Amino acid sequence: MKLLNSLPEIDAASAALAIRNAIVIETDDMFTLSGFAGIDFQTKSISEGPFAKHAHDSIDAFEYILQSIDLSLDHVVKVRCFLQEPVRDFPEWNAIFKERFRAPYPCRTTVGSPLVVGLIEVEMTVARTARRDAEAFATIGA
Amino acid sequence: MKLLNSLPEIDAASAALAIRNAIVIETDDMFTLSGFAGIDFQTKSISEGPFAKHAHDSIDAFEYILQSIDLSLDHVVKVRCFLQEPVRDFPEWNAIFKERFRAPYPCRTTVGSPLVVGLIEVEMTVARTARRDAEAFATIGA
Amino acid sequence: MKLLNSLPEIDAASAALAIRNAIVIETDDMFTLSGFAGIDFQTKSISEGPFAKHAHDSIDAFEYILQSIDLSLDHVVKVRCFLQEPVRDFPEWNAIFKERFRAPYPCRTTVGSPLVVGLIEVEMTVARTARRDAEAFATIGA
């Protein structure tokens, strides 16, 4: 098991919210991460402005975290997204997801949620293997 | 790692919603899946009608996906359910869960969510081992 | 795989809600658990009273479950929390989280949800290794 609980661009925003979670915990070859709202790295606080700003900032935070441990968005297995305004923002979230990830895409779930802060909260589960290196399943009767 | 991102009965509904997620990603002996609302395989779109139709259609989608990779609902470790109308629909969801799964049952969490579409969104995590082949824990002081 | 679906302090509350989920399923060295609202072990029913009572009762249930299989809150990798009143109750949840867990803390996600019952629903994913025994990541460019 490996544990990461401090990264410069994350620590300021976490301190402002009095949060002391781990950022990443590795067990075997899987990586569990805390969820992240959009964090504006300029202001070190929760993103403001339109939905796209929140969504990109949240994905930026994950990209920064993953790069810091020598991984990338290509290693993401599952994305779980909670939207403050699910009906309004799903089409834009869907477009941003396809823009920020590369095929083959990860698994995903998107639901709505009355969030603590901001317009989006994202969770990711990550593997050591990149998705493009995955084998195809031999499907039966499909 | 294995990755599955196309299955006939899923692709039409995904295309209608412009979704390009993976359906299943296998890492070691665990299977991560995308979440699914109820999908009506006749109309290739999101289920309509009463809650039971949505719930059965969602479980049917998982059953179809799992059978296509030679697994079944017996291999499900965790079910996470998001209900559009949690107080109204929980008793029926609970009954459908017990009808569709066999003992020993999987772990489960059920919460409410203002969904993007439909009355239910379900996530499942799956293992290569069937639950009936699980050993019992040796519990301490319980 | 090991599966636990009965524990004295959990069974009465589950029976009252007609729930028959597994409590814990172990796959390799990871433990998947069902989600739990606050359960009052005195009344064997869902907690009543202020938020702190619900939150402590839910964490007590996990602590009891984990102790019964010779683990503890120190082995928790991820906590996912759904709050009925996310804006109102997040600061107190955050304080209770820091009181009940020990550093290094687990990963965490907190969102709001219109719950089936009570003021909180908590999920935990658990590993066989204690967090204090985790190695540090060698971070790059962070």
XYZ file of C-alpha atoms in Angstrom:
426
model
C 0.000 0.000 0.000
C 1.138 3.501 -0.840
C -0.531 6.705 0.370
C -0.295 10.300 -0.851
C -1.819 13.054 1.270
C -0.058 16.216 0.184
C 0.489 17.947 -3.160
C 1.186 21.685 -3.483
C -1.734 22.597 -5.748
C -4.208 20.590 -3.681
C -3.076 21.465 -0.166
C -4.160 25.116 -0.206
C -7.712 24.322 -1.292
C -7.931 21.457 1.224
C -6.696 23.716 4.023
C -9.292 26.340 3.160
C -12.014 23.686 3.525
C -10.323 22.126 6.617
C -10.100 18.832 4.734
C -7.430 16.258 5.620
C -8.224 13.317 3.341
C -5.678 11.202 1.562
C -5.390 12.176 -2.108
C -4.492 8.709 -3.434
C -4.140 5.265 -1.856
C -2.650 2.433 -3.923
C -3.572 -1.147 -3.121
C -1.982 -3.734 -5.378
C -2.164 -2.171 -8.855
C -5.312 -0.129 -8.243
C -5.463 3.494 -7.143
C -8.316 4.899 -5.060
C -8.663 8.693 -5.049
C -10.658 11.217 -3.082
C -13.423 12.990 -4.951
C -12.761 16.503 -6.185
C -14.964 19.441 -7.014
C -13.522 21.976 -9.413
C -10.536 23.650 -7.739
C -9.181 26.818 -9.323
C -5.394 26.527 -9.024
C -5.061 30.328 -9.414
C -7.313 31.245 -6.496
C -6.711 28.000 -4.545
C -10.441 27.802 -3.930
C -13.559 26.204 -5.381
C -14.172 27.140 -9.027
C -16.539 29.954 -9.888
C -18.243 30.709 -13.171
C -19.950 28.487 -15.712
C -20.209 24.695 -15.559
C -17.410 24.109 -18.094
C -14.944 25.924 -15.810
C -15.895 23.671 -12.865
C -15.705 20.506 -14.970
C -12.340 21.290 -16.557
C -10.885 22.390 -13.217
C -11.958 19.107 -11.597
C -10.420 17.048 -14.404
C -7.304 19.252 -14.254
C -6.947 18.383 -10.559
C -7.068 14.668 -11.338
C -4.653 15.076 -14.237
C -2.226 16.938 -11.956
C -2.548 14.277 -9.232
C -2.085 11.408 -11.667
C 0.908 13.020 -13.389
C 2.536 13.513 -9.996
C 2.562 9.734 -9.519
C 3.602 9.035 -13.114
C 0.119 8.124 -14.372
C -2.363 9.962 -16.600
C -6.038 10.119 -17.526
C -5.267 7.174 -19.832
C -5.058 4.948 -16.755
C -8.521 5.782 -15.439
C -10.851 2.780 -15.178
C -13.976 4.453 -13.812
C -15.267 8.003 -13.612
C -18.206 8.738 -11.306
C -19.703 12.169 -11.686
C -22.185 14.002 -9.457
C -23.817 17.033 -11.096
C -25.541 19.829 -9.192
C -27.769 20.453 -12.243
C -27.897 17.045 -13.934
C -30.440 17.685 -16.680
C -29.013 21.083 -17.626
C -25.320 20.139 -17.500
C -25.208 16.507 -18.694
C -24.755 17.300 -22.409
C -21.842 19.625 -21.664
C -20.323 17.159 -19.185
C -20.617 14.445 -21.810
C -18.835 16.614 -24.403
C -16.061 17.593 -21.963
C -15.594 13.947 -20.981
C -15.048 12.973 -24.621
C -12.698 15.924 -25.119
C -10.545 15.236 -22.065
C -10.326 11.441 -22.260
C -9.017 9.442 -25.207
C -10.541 6.303 -26.687
C -10.929 3.672 -25.503
C -12.902 5.602 -22.850
C -13.189 4.583 -19.201
C -16.369 3.263 -17.572
C -18.563 6.043 -16.241
C -21.601 6.784 -14.110
C -23.268 10.208 -13.973
C -25.992 11.155 -11.489
C -27.266 14.338 -9.889
C -26.521 15.469 -6.370
C -27.171 18.534 -4.219
C -23.452 19.198 -3.707
C -21.638 20.688 -0.728
C -19.863 23.175 -3.034
C -19.690 23.940 -6.740
C -21.401 22.417 -9.767
C -19.566 19.085 -10.065
C -17.914 16.417 -7.912
C -15.866 13.748 -9.702
C -14.426 10.438 -8.516
C -11.937 8.319 -10.425
C -10.581 4.812 -9.952
C -7.284 4.189 -11.691
C -5.161 1.208 -12.733
C -1.454 0.908 -13.477
C -2.236 -0.274 -17.016
C -3.266 2.214 -19.718
C -6.642 1.534 -21.353
C -5.089 1.425 -24.821
C -3.066 -1.596 -23.668
C -6.185 -3.510 -22.628
C -7.087 -6.707 -24.445
C -10.552 -7.156 -25.911
C -13.018 -9.441 -24.151
C -14.061 -12.572 -25.979
C -17.814 -11.990 -25.797
C -20.326 -14.812 -25.956
C -23.672 -14.668 -27.719
C -23.571 -10.889 -27.944
C -6.591 -5.557 -18.285
C -9.499 -6.281 -20.628
C -11.927 -3.695 -21.970
C -15.358 -4.041 -23.569
C -16.932 -0.999 -25.231
C -19.451 -2.395 -27.645
C -22.398 -4.777 -27.340
C -25.332 -4.819 -29.778
C -28.152 -4.195 -27.300
C -26.237 -1.406 -25.530
C -24.769 0.423 -28.515
C -28.034 1.799 -29.895
C -29.066 3.369 -26.593
C -25.554 4.747 -26.055
C -25.501 6.253 -29.531
C -28.869 7.940 -28.936
C -27.398 9.600 -25.827
C -24.019 10.282 -27.546
C -22.297 8.201 -24.845
C -18.968 6.502 -25.557
C -18.054 4.930 -22.212
C -16.490 1.531 -21.783
C -19.085 -1.042 -20.731
C -16.738 -3.238 -18.657
C -13.060 -3.020 -17.695
C -11.409 -6.008 -16.018
C -8.420 -5.483 -13.730
C -7.048 -8.654 -12.172
C -10.135 -10.651 -11.234
C -12.422 -7.650 -10.661
C -14.795 -6.104 -13.194
C -15.712 -2.420 -13.168
C -18.835 -1.476 -15.142
C -20.455 1.737 -16.264
C -23.688 2.675 -14.540
C -26.925 2.006 -16.368
C -30.379 3.487 -16.240
C -33.185 1.279 -17.422
C -32.739 0.697 -21.172
C -35.653 -0.741 -23.094
C -34.101 -3.222 -25.543
C -37.227 -3.012 -27.756
C -37.146 0.746 -28.260
C -33.345 1.093 -27.750
C -34.032 4.064 -25.510
C -34.477 4.911 -21.833
C -37.299 2.974 -20.187
C -40.734 4.530 -19.824
C -43.569 3.557 -17.532
C -43.640 2.555 -13.878
C -40.607 2.150 -11.614
C -40.597 -1.659 -11.851
C -40.092 -1.437 -15.629
C -37.068 0.851 -15.166
C -35.571 -1.330 -12.425
C -35.989 -4.621 -14.294
C -34.681 -3.090 -17.528
C -31.550 -1.843 -15.733
C -30.895 -5.240 -14.163
C -31.614 -6.892 -17.533
C -28.885 -4.716 -19.093
C -26.361 -5.853 -16.495
C -27.448 -9.477 -16.875
C -26.998 -9.235 -20.656
C -23.565 -7.597 -20.264
C -22.392 -10.142 -17.705
C -23.648 -13.108 -19.727
C -21.773 -11.783 -22.761
C -18.503 -12.177 -20.835
C -19.504 -15.523 -19.324
C -20.496 -14.159 -15.914
C -23.886 -13.649 -14.255
C -25.638 -11.734 -11.496
C -24.243 -14.421 -9.161
C -20.806 -12.828 -9.535
C -21.872 -9.352 -8.410
C -20.060 -8.119 -5.292
C -21.643 -4.689 -4.886
C -24.778 -2.997 -6.190
C -25.084 0.774 -5.827
C -28.479 2.194 -6.655
C -29.549 5.789 -7.188
C -33.315 6.335 -7.068
C -35.097 9.371 -8.498
C -37.854 8.893 -5.891
C -36.064 7.177 -3.012
C -38.785 7.169 -0.370
C -41.534 6.143 -2.778
C -39.573 3.493 -4.702
C -37.256 1.912 -2.107
C -39.692 -0.836 -1.011
C -40.247 -1.914 -4.631
C -36.525 -1.694 -5.421
C -35.820 -3.823 -2.363
C -38.336 -6.449 -3.491
C -36.996 -6.493 -7.061
C -33.428 -6.807 -5.755
C -34.376 -9.912 -3.759
C -36.258 -11.345 -6.736
C -33.464 -10.832 -9.262
C -30.463 -11.827 -7.117
C -29.993 -15.151 -5.369
C -28.731 -15.710 -1.827
C -26.126 -15.077 -0.657
C -26.914 -11.523 -1.798
C -24.295 -8.956 -2.824
C -23.391 -5.881 -0.798
C -25.601 -2.906 -1.610
C -26.028 0.819 -1.104
C -29.187 2.702 -2.063
C -29.507 6.477 -2.058
C -31.612 9.064 -3.856
C -30.450 11.219 -6.746
C -31.972 13.741 -9.143
C -31.097 11.634 -12.209
C -30.183 12.729 -15.721
C -32.805 10.354 -17.154
C -35.291 7.794 -15.877
C -36.180 6.580 -12.398
C -33.100 4.489 -11.523
C -29.341 4.355 -12.128
C -27.515 1.197 -11.046
C -23.808 0.420 -10.660
C -22.343 -3.033 -10.119
C -18.877 -4.285 -9.219
C -18.272 -7.900 -10.153
C -15.777 -10.643 -9.301
C -14.769 -13.785 -11.172
C -15.900 -15.928 -8.236
C -19.607 -16.628 -7.665
C -20.953 -15.565 -4.261
C -22.191 -19.068 -3.509
C -18.566 -20.239 -3.662
C -17.461 -17.714 -1.042
C -16.134 -18.930 2.274
C -17.602 -17.657 5.525
C -15.644 -15.143 7.593
C -14.428 -16.280 10.983
C -15.974 -13.437 12.982
C -14.568 -12.334 16.336
C -16.670 -11.252 19.312
C -19.744 -10.755 17.177
C -13.696 -14.759 -1.733
C -15.240 -14.539 1.725
C -18.749 -13.309 2.490
C -20.361 -12.122 5.731
C -24.114 -11.626 5.806
C -25.042 -11.815 9.458
C -23.914 -10.000 12.604
C -26.064 -9.685 15.737
C -26.135 -5.893 15.988
C -26.850 -5.474 12.271
C -29.387 -8.236 11.739
C -32.224 -6.696 13.748
C -32.089 -3.388 11.888
C -31.822 -5.173 8.539
C -34.807 -7.356 9.362
C -36.882 -4.304 10.280
C -36.131 -2.844 6.834
C -36.535 -6.252 5.089
C -32.941 -5.946 3.829
C -30.924 -9.050 2.974
C -27.644 -7.657 1.638
C -24.233 -9.057 2.361
C -22.434 -6.992 5.017
C -18.879 -7.591 3.717
C -17.414 -9.415 0.720
C -13.650 -9.943 0.538
C -11.959 -10.317 -2.833
C -8.216 -10.771 -2.681
C -7.089 -8.336 0.017
C -9.888 -5.793 -0.496
C -13.160 -5.649 1.406
C -16.376 -4.306 -0.126
C -19.110 -3.347 2.336
C -22.762 -2.416 2.086
C -23.623 1.200 2.806
C -25.046 2.024 6.223
C -27.236 4.790 7.531
C -26.955 5.497 11.240
C -28.298 2.473 13.123
C -29.032 2.871 16.819
C -27.862 -0.371 18.434
C -30.126 0.295 21.445
C -33.355 0.576 19.496
C -32.192 -1.621 16.551
C -33.616 0.964 14.198
C -32.528 3.995 12.173
C -31.009 6.739 14.314
C -33.123 9.645 15.474
C -32.050 13.041 16.734
C -29.363 15.449 15.566
C -26.934 14.849 12.704
C -24.015 13.975 14.998
C -25.986 11.041 16.412
C -26.644 9.686 12.890
C -23.015 10.158 11.824
C -21.488 8.530 14.902
C -23.978 5.664 14.775
C -23.074 4.973 11.129
C -19.345 4.995 11.873
C -20.013 2.829 14.963
C -21.697 0.266 12.700
C -18.656 0.112 10.423
C -16.300 -0.064 13.415
C -18.330 -2.964 14.835
C -18.367 -4.767 11.472
C -14.647 -4.269 10.917
C -13.725 -5.364 14.438
C -15.774 -8.527 13.953
C -13.444 -9.525 11.102
C -10.301 -8.413 12.946
C -9.926 -5.081 11.103
C -10.516 -1.484 12.200
C -11.164 2.010 10.872
C -7.368 2.187 10.356
C -7.782 -0.173 7.389
C -10.293 1.990 5.521
C -9.090 3.137 2.091
C -12.115 5.147 0.942
C -15.106 6.724 2.666
C -18.028 7.875 0.511
C -20.625 9.919 2.316
C -24.106 10.954 1.206
C -25.641 13.750 3.290
C -29.364 14.545 3.406
C -28.495 18.194 4.181
C -25.072 18.643 2.575
C -24.527 22.361 3.060
C -25.811 22.400 6.633
C -24.097 19.206 7.822
C -20.775 19.125 5.948
C -18.757 21.058 8.584
C -19.955 18.729 11.345
C -19.379 15.635 9.197
C -15.881 16.885 8.445
C -15.149 17.359 12.164
C -16.567 13.930 13.074
C -14.527 12.309 10.287
C -11.317 13.785 11.701
C -12.315 12.741 15.225
C -13.153 9.150 14.347
C -10.329 8.390 11.905
C -6.615 8.671 12.653
C -3.932 10.168 10.394
C -3.026 9.293 7.764
C -6.689 9.702 6.793
C -8.464 7.644 4.113
C -9.582 8.997 0.749
C -13.055 10.504 0.894
C -15.905 11.829 -1.227
C -18.878 13.711 0.229
C -21.990 14.621 -1.745
C -25.639 15.310 -0.987
C -28.490 12.888 -1.551
C -32.206 12.733 -0.816
C -31.845 9.604 1.330
C -34.265 6.731 1.842
C -33.939 7.109 5.636
C -31.997 9.239 8.086
C -29.497 12.059 7.642
C -26.423 10.146 6.413
C -25.457 7.105 4.338
C -21.813 6.000 4.440
C -19.854 3.561 2.278
C -16.367 2.283 3.039
C -13.834 0.284 1.050
C -11.244 -1.456 3.186
C -7.841 -3.089 2.732
C -6.007 -5.670 4.816
C -3.111 -3.236 5.334
C -3.407 -0.389 7.864
C -2.928 3.109 6.447
C -0.093 3.847 8.897
C 1.866 0.997 7.276
C 1.559 2.536 3.799
C 4.670 3.706 2.005
C 4.861 7.229 0.612
C 4.527 7.761 -3.126
C 7.565 9.084 -4.948
C 5.869 12.075 -6.583
C 7.146 13.652 -9.773
C 7.174 17.359 -10.522
C 4.697 18.080 -7.748
